[in-house]
Coordinates of C-alpha atoms in Angstrom, one line a residue:
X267 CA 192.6 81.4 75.0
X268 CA 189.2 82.3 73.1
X269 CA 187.6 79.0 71.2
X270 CA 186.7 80.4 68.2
X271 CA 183.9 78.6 67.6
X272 CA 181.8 80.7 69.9
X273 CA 183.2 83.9 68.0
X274 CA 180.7 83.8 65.2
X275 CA 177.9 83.1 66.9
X276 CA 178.8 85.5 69.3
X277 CA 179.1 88.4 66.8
X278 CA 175.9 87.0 64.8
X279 CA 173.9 87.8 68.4
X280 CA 175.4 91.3 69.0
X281 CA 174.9 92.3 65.0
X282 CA 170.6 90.9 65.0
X283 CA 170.4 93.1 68.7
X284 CA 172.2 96.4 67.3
X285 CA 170.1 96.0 63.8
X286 CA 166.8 95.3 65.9
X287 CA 167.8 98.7 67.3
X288 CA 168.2 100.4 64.5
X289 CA 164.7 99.1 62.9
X290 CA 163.1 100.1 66.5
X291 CA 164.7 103.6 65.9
X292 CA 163.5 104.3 62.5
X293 CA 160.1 102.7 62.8
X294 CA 157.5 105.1 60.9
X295 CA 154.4 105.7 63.2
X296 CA 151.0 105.8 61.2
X297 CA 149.2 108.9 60.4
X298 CA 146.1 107.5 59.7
X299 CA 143.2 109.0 61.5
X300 CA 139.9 108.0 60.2
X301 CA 136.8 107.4 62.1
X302 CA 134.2 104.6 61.5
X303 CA 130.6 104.0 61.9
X304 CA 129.7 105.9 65.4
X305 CA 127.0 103.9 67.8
X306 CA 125.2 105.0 70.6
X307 CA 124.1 103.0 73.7
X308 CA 122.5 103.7 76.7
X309 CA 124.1 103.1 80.5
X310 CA 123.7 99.0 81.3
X311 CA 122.7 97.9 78.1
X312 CA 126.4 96.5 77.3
X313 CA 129.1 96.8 75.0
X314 CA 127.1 95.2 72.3
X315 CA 123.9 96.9 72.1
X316 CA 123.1 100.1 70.3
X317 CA 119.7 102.1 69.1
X318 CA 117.8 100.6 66.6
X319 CA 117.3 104.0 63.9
X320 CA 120.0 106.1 64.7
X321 CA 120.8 108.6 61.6
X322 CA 124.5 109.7 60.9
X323 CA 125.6 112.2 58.5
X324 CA 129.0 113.2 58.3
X325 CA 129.2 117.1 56.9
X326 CA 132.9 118.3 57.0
X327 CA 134.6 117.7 60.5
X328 CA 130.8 117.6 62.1
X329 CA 129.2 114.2 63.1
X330 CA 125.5 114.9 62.7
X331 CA 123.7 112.0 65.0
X332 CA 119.9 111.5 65.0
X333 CA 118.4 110.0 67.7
X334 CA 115.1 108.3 68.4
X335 CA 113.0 110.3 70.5
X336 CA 111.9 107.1 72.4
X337 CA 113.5 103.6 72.7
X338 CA 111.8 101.1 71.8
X339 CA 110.4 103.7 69.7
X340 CA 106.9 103.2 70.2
X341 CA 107.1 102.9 74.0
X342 CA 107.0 106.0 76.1
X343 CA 110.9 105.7 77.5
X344 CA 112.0 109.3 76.3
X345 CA 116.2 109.0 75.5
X346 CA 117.8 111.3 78.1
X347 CA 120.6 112.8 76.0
X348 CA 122.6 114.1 78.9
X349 CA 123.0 110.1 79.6
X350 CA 124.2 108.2 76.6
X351 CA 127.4 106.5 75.8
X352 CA 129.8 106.9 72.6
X353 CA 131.7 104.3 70.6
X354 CA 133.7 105.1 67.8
X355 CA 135.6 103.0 65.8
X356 CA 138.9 104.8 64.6
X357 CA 142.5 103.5 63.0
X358 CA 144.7 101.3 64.4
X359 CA 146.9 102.8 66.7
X360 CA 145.0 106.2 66.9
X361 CA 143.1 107.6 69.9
X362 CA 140.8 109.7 70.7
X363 CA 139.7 112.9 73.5
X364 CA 137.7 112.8 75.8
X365 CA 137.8 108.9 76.0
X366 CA 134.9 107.6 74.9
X367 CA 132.9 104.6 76.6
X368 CA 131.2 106.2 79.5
X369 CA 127.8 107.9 79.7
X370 CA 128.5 111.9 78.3
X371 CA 125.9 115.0 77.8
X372 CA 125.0 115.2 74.1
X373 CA 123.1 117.8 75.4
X374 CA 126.0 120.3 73.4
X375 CA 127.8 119.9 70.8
X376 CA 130.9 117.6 71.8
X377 CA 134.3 118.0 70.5
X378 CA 136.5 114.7 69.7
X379 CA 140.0 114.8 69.0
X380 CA 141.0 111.7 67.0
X381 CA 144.9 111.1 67.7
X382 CA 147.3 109.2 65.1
X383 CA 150.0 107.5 66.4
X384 CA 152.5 110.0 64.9
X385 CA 150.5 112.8 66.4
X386 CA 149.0 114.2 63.1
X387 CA 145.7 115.5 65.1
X388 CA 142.1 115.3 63.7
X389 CA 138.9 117.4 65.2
X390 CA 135.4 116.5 64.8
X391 CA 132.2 118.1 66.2
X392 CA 129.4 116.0 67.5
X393 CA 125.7 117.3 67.2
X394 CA 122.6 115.1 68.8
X395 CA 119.3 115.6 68.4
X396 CA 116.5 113.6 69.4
X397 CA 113.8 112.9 66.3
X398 CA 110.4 111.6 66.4
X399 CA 108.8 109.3 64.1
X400 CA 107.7 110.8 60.7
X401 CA 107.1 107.1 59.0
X402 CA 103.3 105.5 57.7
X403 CA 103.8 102.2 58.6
X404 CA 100.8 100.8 57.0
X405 CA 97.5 102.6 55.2
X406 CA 94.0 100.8 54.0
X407 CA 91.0 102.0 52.2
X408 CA 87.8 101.0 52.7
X409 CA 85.5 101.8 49.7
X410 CA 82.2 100.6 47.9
X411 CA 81.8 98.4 44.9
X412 CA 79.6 98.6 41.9
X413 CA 77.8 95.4 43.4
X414 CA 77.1 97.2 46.5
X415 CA 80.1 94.7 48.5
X416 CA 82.5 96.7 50.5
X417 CA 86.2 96.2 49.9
X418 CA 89.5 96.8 51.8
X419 CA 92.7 98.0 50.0
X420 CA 95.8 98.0 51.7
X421 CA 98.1 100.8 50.2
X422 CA 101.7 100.3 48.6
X423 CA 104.1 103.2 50.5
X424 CA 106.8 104.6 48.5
X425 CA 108.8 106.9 50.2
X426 CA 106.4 110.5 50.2
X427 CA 103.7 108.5 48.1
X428 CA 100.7 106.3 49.3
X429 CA 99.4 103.9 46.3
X430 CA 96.2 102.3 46.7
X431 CA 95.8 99.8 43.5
X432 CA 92.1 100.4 42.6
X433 CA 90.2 100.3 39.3
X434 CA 87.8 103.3 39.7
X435 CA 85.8 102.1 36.8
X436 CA 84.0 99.9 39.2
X437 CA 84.8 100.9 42.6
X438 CA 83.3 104.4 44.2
X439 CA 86.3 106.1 46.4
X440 CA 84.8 109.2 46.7
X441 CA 83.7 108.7 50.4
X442 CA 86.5 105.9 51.1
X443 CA 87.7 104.8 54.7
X444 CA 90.8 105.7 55.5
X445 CA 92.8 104.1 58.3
X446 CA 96.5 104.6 59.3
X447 CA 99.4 102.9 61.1
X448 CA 102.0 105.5 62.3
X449 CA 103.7 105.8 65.7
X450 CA 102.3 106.5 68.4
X451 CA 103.5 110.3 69.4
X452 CA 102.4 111.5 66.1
X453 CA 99.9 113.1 64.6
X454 CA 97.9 112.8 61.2
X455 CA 96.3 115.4 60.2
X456 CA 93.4 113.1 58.2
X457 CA 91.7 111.0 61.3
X458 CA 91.3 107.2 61.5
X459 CA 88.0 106.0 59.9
X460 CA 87.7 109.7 58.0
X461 CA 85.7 109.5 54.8
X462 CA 87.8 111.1 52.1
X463 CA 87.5 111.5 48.3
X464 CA 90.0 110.1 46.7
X465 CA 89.0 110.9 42.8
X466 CA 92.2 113.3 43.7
X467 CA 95.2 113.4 45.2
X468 CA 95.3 114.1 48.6
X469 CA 98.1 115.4 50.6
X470 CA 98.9 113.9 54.1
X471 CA 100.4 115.5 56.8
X472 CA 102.3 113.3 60.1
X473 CA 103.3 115.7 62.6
X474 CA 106.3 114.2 65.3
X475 CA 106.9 114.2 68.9
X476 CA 109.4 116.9 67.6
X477 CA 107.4 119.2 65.9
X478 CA 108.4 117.6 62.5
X479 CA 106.3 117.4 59.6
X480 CA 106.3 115.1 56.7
X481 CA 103.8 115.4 53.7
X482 CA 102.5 112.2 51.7
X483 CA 100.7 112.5 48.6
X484 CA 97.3 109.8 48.5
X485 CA 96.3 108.9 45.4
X486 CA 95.1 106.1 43.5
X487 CA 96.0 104.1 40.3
X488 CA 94.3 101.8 37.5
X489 CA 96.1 98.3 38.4
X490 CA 97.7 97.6 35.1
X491 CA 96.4 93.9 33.1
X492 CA 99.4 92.1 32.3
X493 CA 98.9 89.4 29.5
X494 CA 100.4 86.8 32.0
X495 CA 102.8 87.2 35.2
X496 CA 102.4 88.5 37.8
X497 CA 100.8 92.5 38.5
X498 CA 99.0 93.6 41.7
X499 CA 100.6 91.4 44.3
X500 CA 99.2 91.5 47.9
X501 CA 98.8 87.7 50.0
X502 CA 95.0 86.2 50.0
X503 CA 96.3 84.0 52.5
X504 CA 99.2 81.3 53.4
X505 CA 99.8 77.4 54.1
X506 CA 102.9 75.3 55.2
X507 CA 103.9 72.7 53.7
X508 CA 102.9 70.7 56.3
X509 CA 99.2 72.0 56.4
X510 CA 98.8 71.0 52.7
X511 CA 97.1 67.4 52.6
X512 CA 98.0 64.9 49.5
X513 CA 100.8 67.3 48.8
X514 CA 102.7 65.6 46.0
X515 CA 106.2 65.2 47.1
X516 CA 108.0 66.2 43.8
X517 CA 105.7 69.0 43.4
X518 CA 107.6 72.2 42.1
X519 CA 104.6 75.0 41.4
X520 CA 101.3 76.3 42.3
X521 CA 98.9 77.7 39.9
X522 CA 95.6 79.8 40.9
X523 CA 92.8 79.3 38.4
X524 CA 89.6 80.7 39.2
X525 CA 88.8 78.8 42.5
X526 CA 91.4 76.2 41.9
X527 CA 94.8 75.7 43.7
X528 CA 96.8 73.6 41.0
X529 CA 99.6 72.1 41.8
X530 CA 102.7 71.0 39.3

């Protein structure tokens, strides 16, 4: 004889396995494909680690990687492109072909196939190139004064365009100093210490490793008088807290005035 209280739960068990079936069955599989941010890392450095200055650009289905010609790129360690490893973010569930993870030859364009979980395939190209360094890092004048006193101007850099804040009513650039930081594989084409005129514009050419070029435009500008606030910025020089004697402790500002440091 069957106890009927064991029937119900008996047939609630059997109904949750055959609907647990029936949602395994019918489970959609994502399509989603999509690739992230790609890094780049060389053999031993670890999972984590990935060059400093790397340049993507994604154009249609090709992966566009710039590469830094040296790493650390002022040292002389060339990148080996036949040696590097890939990692490559992509959806959740989706894979991609080759595997990626191990050292490959970007020597040639490689192709990637990025795998959804329902199978809806996506191809990519990837292109590496290795770049040099086309970047001024840092620029000063040296020019004379109307008082005969020498003065050193250290240049404001925006993007193709070298400022130097100088008010030629009083200052002779004509037969200024020029000195230049830039990597160290490339190439100005105006010499440290070269005596130029800058009454004009003057175009600057930095020539790469990679046979690059970039142009920057040197020129000068009247530094403009504000009635109050701040214009020309640049640092005279800096103190901690702690160097500060008879600091006041509730003290808020600091004023220059002629010679004086006043503080409020």
């Amino acid at each position: 004889m069957i106890n009927r209280k064991y029937i119900v739960p008996v047939l609630f068990v059997i109904v949750t396995i055959f609907t647990s079936c029936l949602q395994e069955d019918n489970m959609a599989f994502s399509n989603k494909n999509s690739i992230g941010e790609i890094e780049v890392t060389r053999p031993g450095e670890g999972a984590n680690s990935k060059f400093l200055g790397i340049k993507t650009k994604l154009s249609n289905d090709t992966i566009y990687l710039q590469i830094p010609y040296f790493y650390p790129d002022n040292s002389d360690n060339e990148v080996d492109l036949s040696n590097l490893i890939l990692r490559l973010p992509v959806s959740v569930g989706a894979q991609v072909i080759p595997a990626l993870g191990v050292a490959m030859d970007l020597r040639k364009p490689l192709q990637l196939s990025v795998i959804a979980q329902d199978g809806t395939k996506k191809e990519y190209v990837v292109v590496a190139s290795k770049v040099g360094n086309l970047e001024v890092s840092k620029a000063e004048i040296q020019f004379l004064n109307s008082d005969l006193t020498w003065s050193t101007k250290e240049a404001e850099i925006k993007n193709d365009t070298i400022i130097f804040l100088v008010n030629t009513e009083i200052s002779d650039v004509s037969k200024a100093k020029l000195v230049l930081e830039i990597n160290k594989h490339s190439v100005a084409s105006i010499k440290n210490d070269s005596e130029i005129d800058l009454r004009e514009n003057i175009p600057l050419t930095i020539t790469a490793v990679d046979k690059s070029k970039k142009t920057y435009t040197i020129e000068t500008r009247m530094p403009k008088i504000l009635p109050y606030g701040i214009g020309e910025k640049r640092l005279l020089w800096r103190k901690n807290y702690n160097e500060l004697s008879n600091f006041p402790a509730d003290a808020r500002s600091v004023i220059a005035s002629g010679n004086y440091l006043i503080l409020v």
